[in-house]
XYZ file of C-alpha atoms in Angstrom:
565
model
C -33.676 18.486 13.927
C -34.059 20.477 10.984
C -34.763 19.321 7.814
C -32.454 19.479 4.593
C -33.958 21.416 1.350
C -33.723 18.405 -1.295
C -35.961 15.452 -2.025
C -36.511 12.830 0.656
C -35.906 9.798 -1.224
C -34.672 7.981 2.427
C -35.806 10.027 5.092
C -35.353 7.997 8.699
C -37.331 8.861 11.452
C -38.247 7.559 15.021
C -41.590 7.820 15.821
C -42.555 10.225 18.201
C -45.232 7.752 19.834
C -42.437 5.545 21.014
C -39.439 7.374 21.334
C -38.028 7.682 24.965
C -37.201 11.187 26.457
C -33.758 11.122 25.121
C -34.486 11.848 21.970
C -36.655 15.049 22.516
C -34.971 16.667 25.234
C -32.916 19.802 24.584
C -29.609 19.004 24.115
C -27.503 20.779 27.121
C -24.000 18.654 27.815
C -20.612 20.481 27.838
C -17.785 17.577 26.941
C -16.061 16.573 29.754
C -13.769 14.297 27.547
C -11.238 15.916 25.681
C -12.222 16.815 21.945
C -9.732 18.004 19.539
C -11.340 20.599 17.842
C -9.528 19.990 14.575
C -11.706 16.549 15.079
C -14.880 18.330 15.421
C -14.709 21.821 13.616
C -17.605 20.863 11.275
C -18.594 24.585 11.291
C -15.766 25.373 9.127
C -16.185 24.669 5.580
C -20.141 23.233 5.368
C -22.324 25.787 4.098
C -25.819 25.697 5.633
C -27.948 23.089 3.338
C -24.804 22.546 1.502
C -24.540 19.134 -0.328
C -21.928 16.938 0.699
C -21.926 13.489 -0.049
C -19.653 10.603 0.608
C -18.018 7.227 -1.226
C -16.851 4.761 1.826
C -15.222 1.947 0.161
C -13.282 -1.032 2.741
C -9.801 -1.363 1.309
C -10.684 -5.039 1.442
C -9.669 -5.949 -2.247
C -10.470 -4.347 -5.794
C -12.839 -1.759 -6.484
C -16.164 -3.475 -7.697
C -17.936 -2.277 -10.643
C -20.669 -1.677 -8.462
C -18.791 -0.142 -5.922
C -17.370 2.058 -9.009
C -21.545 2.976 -9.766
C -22.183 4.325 -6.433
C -18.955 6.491 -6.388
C -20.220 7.728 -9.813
C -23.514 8.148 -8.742
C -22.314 10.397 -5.644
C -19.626 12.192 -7.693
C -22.781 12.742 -10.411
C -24.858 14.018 -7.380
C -22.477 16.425 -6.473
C -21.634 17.733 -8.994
C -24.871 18.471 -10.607
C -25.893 19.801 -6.724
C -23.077 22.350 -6.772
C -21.915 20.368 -3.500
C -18.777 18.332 -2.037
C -17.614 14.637 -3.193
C -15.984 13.261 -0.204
C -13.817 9.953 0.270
C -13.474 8.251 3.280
C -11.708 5.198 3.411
C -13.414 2.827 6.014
C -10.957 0.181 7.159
C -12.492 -0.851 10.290
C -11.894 -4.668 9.411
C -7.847 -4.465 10.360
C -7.534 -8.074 9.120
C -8.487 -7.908 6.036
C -8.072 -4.320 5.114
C -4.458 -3.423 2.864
C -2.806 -0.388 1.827
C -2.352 -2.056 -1.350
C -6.136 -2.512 -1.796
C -6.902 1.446 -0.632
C -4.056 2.781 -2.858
C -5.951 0.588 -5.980
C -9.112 1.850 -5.108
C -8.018 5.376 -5.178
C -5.776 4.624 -8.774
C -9.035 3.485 -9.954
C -11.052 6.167 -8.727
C -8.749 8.758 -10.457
C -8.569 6.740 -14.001
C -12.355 6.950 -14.414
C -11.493 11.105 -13.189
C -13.901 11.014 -10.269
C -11.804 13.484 -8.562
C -13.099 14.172 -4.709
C -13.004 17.530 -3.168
C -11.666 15.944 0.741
C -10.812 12.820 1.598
C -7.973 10.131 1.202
C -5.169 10.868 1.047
C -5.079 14.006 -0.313
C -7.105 16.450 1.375
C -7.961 16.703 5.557
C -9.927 20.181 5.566
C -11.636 20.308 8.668
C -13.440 17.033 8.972
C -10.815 14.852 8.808
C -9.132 12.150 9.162
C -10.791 10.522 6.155
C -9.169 7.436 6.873
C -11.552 5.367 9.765
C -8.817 3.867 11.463
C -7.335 6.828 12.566
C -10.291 8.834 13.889
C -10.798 6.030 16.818
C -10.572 9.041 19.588
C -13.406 10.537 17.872
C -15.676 6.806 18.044
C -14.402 6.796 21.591
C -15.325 9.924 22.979
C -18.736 9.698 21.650
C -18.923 6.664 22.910
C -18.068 8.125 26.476
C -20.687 10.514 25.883
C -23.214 8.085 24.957
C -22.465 5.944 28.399
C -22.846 8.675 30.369
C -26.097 9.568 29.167
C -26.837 6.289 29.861
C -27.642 5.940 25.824
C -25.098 3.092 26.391
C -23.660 0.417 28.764
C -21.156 -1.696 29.142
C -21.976 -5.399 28.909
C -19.854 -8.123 30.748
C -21.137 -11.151 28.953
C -19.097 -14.042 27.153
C -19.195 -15.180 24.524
C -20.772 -18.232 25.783
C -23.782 -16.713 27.782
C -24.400 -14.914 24.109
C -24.844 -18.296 22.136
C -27.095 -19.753 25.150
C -29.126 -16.606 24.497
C -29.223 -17.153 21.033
C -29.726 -21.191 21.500
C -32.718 -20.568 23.908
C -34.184 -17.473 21.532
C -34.436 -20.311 18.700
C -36.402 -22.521 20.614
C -38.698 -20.311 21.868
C -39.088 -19.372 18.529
C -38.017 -15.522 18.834
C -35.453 -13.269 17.287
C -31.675 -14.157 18.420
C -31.726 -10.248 20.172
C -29.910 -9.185 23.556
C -31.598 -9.855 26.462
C -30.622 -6.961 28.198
C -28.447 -8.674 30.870
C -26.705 -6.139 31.746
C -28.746 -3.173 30.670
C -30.265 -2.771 34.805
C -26.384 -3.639 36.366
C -26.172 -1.323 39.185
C -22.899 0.583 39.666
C -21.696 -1.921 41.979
C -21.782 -4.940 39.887
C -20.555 -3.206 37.305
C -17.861 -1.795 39.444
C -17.034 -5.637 40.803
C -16.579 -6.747 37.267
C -14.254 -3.811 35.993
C -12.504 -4.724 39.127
C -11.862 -8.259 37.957
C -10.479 -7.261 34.519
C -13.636 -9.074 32.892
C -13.913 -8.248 29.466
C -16.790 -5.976 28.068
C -18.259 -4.360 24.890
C -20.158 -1.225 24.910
C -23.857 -1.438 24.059
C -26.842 0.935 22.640
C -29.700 1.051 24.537
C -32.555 0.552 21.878
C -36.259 1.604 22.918
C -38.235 -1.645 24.069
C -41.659 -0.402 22.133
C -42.436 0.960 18.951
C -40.980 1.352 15.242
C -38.860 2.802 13.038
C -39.732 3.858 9.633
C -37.954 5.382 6.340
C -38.779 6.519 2.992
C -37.195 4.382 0.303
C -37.361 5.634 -3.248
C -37.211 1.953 -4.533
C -39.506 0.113 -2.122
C -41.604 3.373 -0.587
C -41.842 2.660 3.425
C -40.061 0.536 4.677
C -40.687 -0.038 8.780
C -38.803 -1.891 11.556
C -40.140 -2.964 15.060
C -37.872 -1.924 17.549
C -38.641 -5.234 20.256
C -36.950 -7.392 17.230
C -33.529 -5.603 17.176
C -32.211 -5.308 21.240
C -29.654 -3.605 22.189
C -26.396 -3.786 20.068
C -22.885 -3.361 20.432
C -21.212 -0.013 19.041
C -17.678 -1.359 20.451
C -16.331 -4.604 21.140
C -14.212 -5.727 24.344
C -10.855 -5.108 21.904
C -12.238 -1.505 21.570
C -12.424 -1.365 17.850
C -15.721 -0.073 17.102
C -18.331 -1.863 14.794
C -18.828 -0.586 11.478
C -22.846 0.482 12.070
C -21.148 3.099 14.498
C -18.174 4.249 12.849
C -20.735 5.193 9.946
C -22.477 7.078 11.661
C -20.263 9.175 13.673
C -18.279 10.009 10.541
C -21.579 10.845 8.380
C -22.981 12.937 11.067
C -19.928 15.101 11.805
C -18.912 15.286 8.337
C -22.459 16.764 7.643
C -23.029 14.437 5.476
C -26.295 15.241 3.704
C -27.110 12.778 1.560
C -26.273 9.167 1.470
C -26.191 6.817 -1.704
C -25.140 3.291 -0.885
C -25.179 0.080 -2.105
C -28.750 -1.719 -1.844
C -27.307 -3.977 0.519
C -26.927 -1.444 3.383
C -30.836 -0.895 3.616
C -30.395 -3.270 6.805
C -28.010 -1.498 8.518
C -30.445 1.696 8.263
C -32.336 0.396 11.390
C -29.222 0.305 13.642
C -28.037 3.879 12.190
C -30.850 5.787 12.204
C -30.786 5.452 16.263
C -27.436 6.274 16.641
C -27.714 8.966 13.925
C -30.506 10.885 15.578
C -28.192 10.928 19.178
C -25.078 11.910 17.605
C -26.362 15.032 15.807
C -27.915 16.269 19.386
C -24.197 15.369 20.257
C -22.776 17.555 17.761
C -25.165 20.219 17.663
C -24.962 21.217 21.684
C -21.222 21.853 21.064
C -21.325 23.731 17.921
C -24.349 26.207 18.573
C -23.541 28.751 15.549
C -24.461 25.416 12.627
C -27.805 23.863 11.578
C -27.950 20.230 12.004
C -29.331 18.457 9.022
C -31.011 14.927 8.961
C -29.068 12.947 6.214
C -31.080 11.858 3.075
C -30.460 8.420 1.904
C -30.835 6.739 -1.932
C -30.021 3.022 -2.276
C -28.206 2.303 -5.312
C -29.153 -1.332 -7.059
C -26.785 -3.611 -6.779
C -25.371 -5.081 -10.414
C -26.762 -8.628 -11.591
C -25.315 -10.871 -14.104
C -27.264 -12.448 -17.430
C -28.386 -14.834 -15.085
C -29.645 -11.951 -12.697
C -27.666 -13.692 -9.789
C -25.271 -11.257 -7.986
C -22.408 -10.284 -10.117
C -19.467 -12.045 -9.215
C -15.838 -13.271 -10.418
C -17.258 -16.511 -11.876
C -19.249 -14.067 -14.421
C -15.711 -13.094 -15.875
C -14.194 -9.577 -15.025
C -15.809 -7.590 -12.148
C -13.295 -5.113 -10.971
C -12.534 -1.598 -12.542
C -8.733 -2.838 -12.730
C -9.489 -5.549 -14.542
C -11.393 -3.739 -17.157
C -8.370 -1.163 -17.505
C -5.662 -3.978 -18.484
C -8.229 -5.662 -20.357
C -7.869 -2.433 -22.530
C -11.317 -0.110 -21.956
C -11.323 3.362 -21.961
C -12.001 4.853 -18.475
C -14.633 7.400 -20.556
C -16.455 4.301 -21.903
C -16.711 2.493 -18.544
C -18.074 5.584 -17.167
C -20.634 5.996 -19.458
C -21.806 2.662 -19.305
C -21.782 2.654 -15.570
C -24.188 5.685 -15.650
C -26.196 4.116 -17.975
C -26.457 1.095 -15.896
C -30.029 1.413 -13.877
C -30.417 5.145 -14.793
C -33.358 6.036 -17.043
C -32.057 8.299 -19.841
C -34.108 9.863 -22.811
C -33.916 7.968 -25.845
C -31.694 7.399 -28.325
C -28.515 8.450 -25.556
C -26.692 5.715 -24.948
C -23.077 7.515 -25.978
C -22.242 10.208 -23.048
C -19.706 12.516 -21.913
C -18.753 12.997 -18.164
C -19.199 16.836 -18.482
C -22.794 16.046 -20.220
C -23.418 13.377 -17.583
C -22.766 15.865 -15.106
C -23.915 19.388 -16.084
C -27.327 18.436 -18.325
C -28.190 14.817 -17.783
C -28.107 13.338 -14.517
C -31.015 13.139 -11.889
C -31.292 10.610 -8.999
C -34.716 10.329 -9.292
C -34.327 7.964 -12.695
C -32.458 5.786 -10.959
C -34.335 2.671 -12.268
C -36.420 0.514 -8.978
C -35.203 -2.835 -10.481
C -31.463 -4.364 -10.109
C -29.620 -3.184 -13.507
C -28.092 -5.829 -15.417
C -24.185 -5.811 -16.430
C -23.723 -6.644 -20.025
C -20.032 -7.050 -20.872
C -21.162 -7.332 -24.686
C -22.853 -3.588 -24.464
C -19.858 -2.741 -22.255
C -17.242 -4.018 -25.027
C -19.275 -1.924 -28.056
C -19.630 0.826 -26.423
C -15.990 1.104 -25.701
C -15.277 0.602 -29.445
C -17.712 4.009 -30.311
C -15.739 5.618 -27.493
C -12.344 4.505 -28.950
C -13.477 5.551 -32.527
C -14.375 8.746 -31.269
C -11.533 10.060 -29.939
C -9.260 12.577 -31.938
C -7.064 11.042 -34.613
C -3.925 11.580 -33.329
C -5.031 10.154 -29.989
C -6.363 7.098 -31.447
C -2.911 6.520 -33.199
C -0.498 7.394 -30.203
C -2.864 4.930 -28.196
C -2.651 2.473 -31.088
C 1.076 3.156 -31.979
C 2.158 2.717 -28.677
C -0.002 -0.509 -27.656
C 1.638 -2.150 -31.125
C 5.181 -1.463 -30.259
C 4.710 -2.762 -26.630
C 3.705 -5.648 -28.113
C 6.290 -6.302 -30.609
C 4.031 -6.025 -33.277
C 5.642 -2.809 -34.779
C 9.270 -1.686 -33.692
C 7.916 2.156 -33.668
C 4.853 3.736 -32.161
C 5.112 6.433 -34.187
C 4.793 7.477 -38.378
C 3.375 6.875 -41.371
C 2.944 3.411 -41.187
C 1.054 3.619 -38.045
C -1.142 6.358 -39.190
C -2.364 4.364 -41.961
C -3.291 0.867 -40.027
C -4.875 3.105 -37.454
C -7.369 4.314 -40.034
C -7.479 0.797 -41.633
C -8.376 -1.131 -38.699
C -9.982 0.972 -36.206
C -13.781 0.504 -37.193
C -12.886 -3.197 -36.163
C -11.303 -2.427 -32.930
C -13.211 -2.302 -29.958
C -10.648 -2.849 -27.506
C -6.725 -1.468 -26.989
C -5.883 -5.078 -27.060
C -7.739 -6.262 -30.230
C -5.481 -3.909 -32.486
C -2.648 -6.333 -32.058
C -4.629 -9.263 -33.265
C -6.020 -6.668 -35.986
C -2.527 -5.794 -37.052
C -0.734 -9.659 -37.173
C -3.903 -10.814 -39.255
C -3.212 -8.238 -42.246
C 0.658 -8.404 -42.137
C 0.874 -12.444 -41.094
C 1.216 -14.919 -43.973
C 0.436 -18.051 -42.541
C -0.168 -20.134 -45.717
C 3.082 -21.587 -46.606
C 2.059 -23.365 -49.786
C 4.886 -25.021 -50.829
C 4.512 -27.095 -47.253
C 0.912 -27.726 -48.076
C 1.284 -28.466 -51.651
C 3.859 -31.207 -51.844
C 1.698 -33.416 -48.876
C -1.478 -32.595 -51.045
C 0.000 -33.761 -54.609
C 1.631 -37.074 -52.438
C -2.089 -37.559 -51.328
C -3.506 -37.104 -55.120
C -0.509 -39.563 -56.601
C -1.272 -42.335 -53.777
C -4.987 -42.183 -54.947
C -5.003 -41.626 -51.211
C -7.625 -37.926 -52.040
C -9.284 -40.036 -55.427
C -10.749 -42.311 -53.728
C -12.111 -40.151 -51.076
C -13.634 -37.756 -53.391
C -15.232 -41.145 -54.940
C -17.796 -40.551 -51.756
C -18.140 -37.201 -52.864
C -18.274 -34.043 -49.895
C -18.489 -36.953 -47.171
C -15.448 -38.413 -48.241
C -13.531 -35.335 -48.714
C -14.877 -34.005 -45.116
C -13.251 -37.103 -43.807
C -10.133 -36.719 -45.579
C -9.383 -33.272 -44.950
C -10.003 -33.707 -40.988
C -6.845 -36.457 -41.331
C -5.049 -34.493 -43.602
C -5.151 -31.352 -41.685
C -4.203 -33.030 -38.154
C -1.371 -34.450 -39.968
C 0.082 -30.742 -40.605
C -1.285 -29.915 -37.503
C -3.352 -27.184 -39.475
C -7.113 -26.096 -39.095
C -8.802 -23.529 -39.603
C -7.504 -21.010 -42.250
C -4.363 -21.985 -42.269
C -5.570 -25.200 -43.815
C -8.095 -24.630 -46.110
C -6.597 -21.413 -47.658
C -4.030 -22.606 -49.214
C -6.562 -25.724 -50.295
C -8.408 -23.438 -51.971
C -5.994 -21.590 -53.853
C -3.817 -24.506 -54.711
C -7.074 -26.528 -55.906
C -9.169 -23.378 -57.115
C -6.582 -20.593 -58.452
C -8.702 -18.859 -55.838
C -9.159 -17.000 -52.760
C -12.598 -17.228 -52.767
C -15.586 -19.233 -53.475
C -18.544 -21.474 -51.747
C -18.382 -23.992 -49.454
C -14.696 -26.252 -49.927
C -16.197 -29.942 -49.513
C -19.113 -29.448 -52.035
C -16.330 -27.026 -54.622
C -13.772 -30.119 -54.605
C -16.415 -32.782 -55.333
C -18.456 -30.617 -57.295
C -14.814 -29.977 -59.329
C -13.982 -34.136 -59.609
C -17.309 -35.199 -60.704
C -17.457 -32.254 -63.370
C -14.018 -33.779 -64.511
C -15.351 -37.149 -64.667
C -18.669 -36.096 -66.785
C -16.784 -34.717 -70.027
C -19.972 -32.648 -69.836
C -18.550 -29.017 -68.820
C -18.124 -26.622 -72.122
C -14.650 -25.411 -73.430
C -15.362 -22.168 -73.134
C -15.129 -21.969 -69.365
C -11.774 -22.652 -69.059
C -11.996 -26.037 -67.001
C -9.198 -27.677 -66.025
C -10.297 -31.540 -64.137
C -8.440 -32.519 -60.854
C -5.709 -35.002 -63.181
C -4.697 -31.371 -65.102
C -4.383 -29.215 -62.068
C -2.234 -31.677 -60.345
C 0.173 -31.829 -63.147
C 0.584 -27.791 -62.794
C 1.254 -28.157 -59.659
C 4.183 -30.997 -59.822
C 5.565 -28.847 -62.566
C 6.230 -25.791 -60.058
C 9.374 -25.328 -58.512
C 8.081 -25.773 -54.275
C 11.672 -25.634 -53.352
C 12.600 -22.053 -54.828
C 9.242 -21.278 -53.519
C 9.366 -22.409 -50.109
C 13.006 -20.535 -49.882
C 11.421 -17.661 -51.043
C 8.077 -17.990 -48.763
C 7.613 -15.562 -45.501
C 8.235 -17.565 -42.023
C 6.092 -14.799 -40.135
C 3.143 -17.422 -38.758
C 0.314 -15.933 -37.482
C -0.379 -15.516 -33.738
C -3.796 -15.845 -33.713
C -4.493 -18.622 -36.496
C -4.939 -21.375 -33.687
C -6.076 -18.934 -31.713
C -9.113 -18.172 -33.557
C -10.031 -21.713 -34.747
């Protein structure tokens, strides 16, 4: 097999020491199963060394932040290659795989604008399907091929003679592998049991001796002994085909030239790289005018919380979907995504996807150690991405998040304009513009509420004699006085303070009020400052009309004042 023009960051290999004739010999089958040639015309569009890479997600649930990473990595790759973004949707789990989880995937694929050149569901070209559960023909006629090149057999065993296999392995100490039952069957037994309806799975005939080794960019070599893996199934007795096979069917006759996966696959290289190296002999006797190329592989880290455990749904949000209701930008999740085990210069944190793609990006800085996912970075850097954004963007996005909310009645004019420029160097988020917006047009104070319960208080001696224990005593008072009103926070000690002060401001509110009743009781403050003790500010407060006032007072509470406290 040829080799691709591109650095070998994965490059699998069997070695020629141990490898059985098979793999040498020159390829020289005609099918004698029918192939579709719309299946199988991989000629058509690949350009010799042409880069084509792939994202295979499993339509199992939401798209992953990691999962987004790789596809952003790939699309990245691509792009910066000159070459082909491909996805294929790999739904080989029936049970748990949902059109409703393949259709999000794709909406979320398309709001961060990693648009694919073939692939689901928009594009066939001439290597589709791109969908794995409809290209079973394809699994099954290489399968075919493979048993009669006796590269696979079919295995009769049950289920039960597997777990003895595995029960005896353990005590002997050994890998749980295949014996090999029925790797020697002669046509007749074989023929005895097909006879019988017995059930079977198709297996791979793995070489007894020997190794397999690969490149890794993040570990270096990385080597497997082939007498620990046996012989493994490619397609079960149903005759859905496992996923190890699928893969590598679809990556080999999609000319798929370079693989970046999640970290996690790195085991299922070993299987892969055996059926890999058959199927391209496969496809390369049929189709004698193309190059065959070896496929390239790049593991991409897999995402770690603070904690550097696996990131997962107890660590809050993890899904792209999640982040988009929660209010990020899809440009700000992509640029933090990039950023996110890939070594940039420094000082460039804030990206573009055309910079990211044209000037910036190189696989080879992937970083070698898992990348952390910090929400906090994630949530500031949206906020420089919002604040970036052309005015009249930022207040259409702004105007029309307020009015779905209720907060404003339009999304559109002057008052709009101006709270967008007012608020938005505190806004990181869509979402925290509404909070943004109640805070500055909320009252919450009510003061003629507040002020008759805090002159009843004063004329009880009820607040006197806890100010008697000076800030303790007040701190204790004010904790009962506040859960009487069912007020904390703000909406408690503001109007304290302005209805005891005259102000909005000022230090700390349990040293100010005893501070203010023991300068009363001294005698010792000078008549130029314009004090007033705790006995004369009470009496301008009884002679205030409350009632006008409180008729006259705004209802409007604000939203976030228990929210916040």
């Amino acid at each position: 097999m040829a080799s691709l023009v591109g650095s070998p960051w994965l490059r699998v290999r069997i070695l020629p020491e141990v490898a059985p004739p098979f793999f040498h010999q020159a390829a020289a089958f005609r099918p004698q199963v029918s192939l579709r040639r719309r299946r199988f015309s991989v000629s058509a569009s690949a350009g010799e060394g042409e880069v084509r890479v792939r994202f295979a997600p499993s339509p199992t649930g939401n798209l992953h932040v990691g999962g987004a990473r790789t596809a952003l990595f790939n699309y990245l790759f691509a792009r910066s290659k000159g070459g082909k973004f491909i996805l294929r949707i790999e739904d080989t789990d029936l049970e748990r795989s949902t059109k409703k989880s393949e259709e999000a995937v794709i909406r979320d694929l398309s709001w961060l604008g990693l648009e694919w050149d073939e692939g689901q569901p928009r594009c066939w070209w001439d290597f589709g399907p791109y969908r794995q559960s409809e290209r079973n023909s394809l699994y099954r006629n290489y399968c075919d091929k493979l048993l009669e090149d006796g590269r696979a057999y079919r295995c009769f065993c049950s289920n039960e003679e597997l777990e003895e296999m595995k029960e005896i392995a353990k005590l002997k100490q050994l890998p749980p592998v295949y014996t090999g039952k029925w790797s020697t069957a002669t046509e007749k037994e074989i023929e005895e049991q097909l006879q019988k309806g017995t059930p079977y799975t198709y297996r791979f005939r793995v070489p007894k001796e020997g190794s397999v080794k690969i490149n890794d960019l993040i570990r270096g070599e990385v080597s497997w002994s082939l007498d620990t893996l046996g012989d493994f199934v490619i397609l079960r007795s149903n005759g859905q085909p496992v996923y190890n096979f699928c893969v590598t069917v679809d990556d080999a006759s999609m000319r798929i030239s370079h693989v970046i996966r999640a970290e996690e696959h790195l085991p299922n290289t070993l299987r892969q790289a055996l059926i890999y190296n058959v199927i391209l002999i496969f496809i390369g006797s049929f189709f004698k005018n193309i190059t065959i190329f070896d496929a390239l592989f790049c593991p991409c880290l897999i995402d770690l919380a603070p904690d550097r455990s696996k990131l997962s749904k107890r660590h809050g949000a993890t899904s792209v979907g999640q982040f988009r209701e929660m209010g990020y930008l899809p440009q700000a999740m992509v640029n933090y995504l990039a950023l996110l085990g890939w070594v940039m210069e420094p000082k460039m944190n804030f990206l573009q996807l055309t910079s990211l793609v044209i000037e910036k990006f190189s696989i080879e800085r992937v970083n070698k150690s898992g990348a952390i996912f910090d929400s906090t970075k994630l949530r500031w850097m949206n906020g420089q991405h919002l604040r970036s954004l052309p005015a009249d963007n930022l207040v259409n996005i702004l105007g029309q998040q307020w009015k779905t909310a209720g907060t404003l009645l339009e999304s559109e004019g002057m008052l709009v304009e101006e709270a967008t420029e007012l608020l938005k160097d505190g806004i990181d988020l869509i979402a925290d513009s509404d909070s943004a917006l109640k805070n500055l047009l909320a009252y919450p104070y009510k003061l003629a509420d507040v002020a008759a319960s805090l002159i009843s208080a004063y004329d009880s001696g009820e607040l006197r004699e806890a100010l008697e224990e000076g800030k303790a005593g007040w701190q204790k008072w004010v904790k009962s006085f506040g859960k009487a009103l069912k007020r904390k926070g703000k909406s408690l000690f503001m109007p304290l303070r302005v209805l005891l002060t005259g102000k909005l401001h000022g230090p700390e509110m349990g040293g100010s009020i005893a501070l203010l009743y023991e300068a009363g009781k001294s005698g010792v403050v000078g008549p130029e400052v314009g004090f007033l003790t705790l006995d004369e500010r009470f009496k301008l407060l009884r002679e205030l009309d409350w009632e006008a006032f409180r008729d006259s007072e705004p209802q409007l509470e604000s939203a976030t004042t228990t929210a916040t406290h």
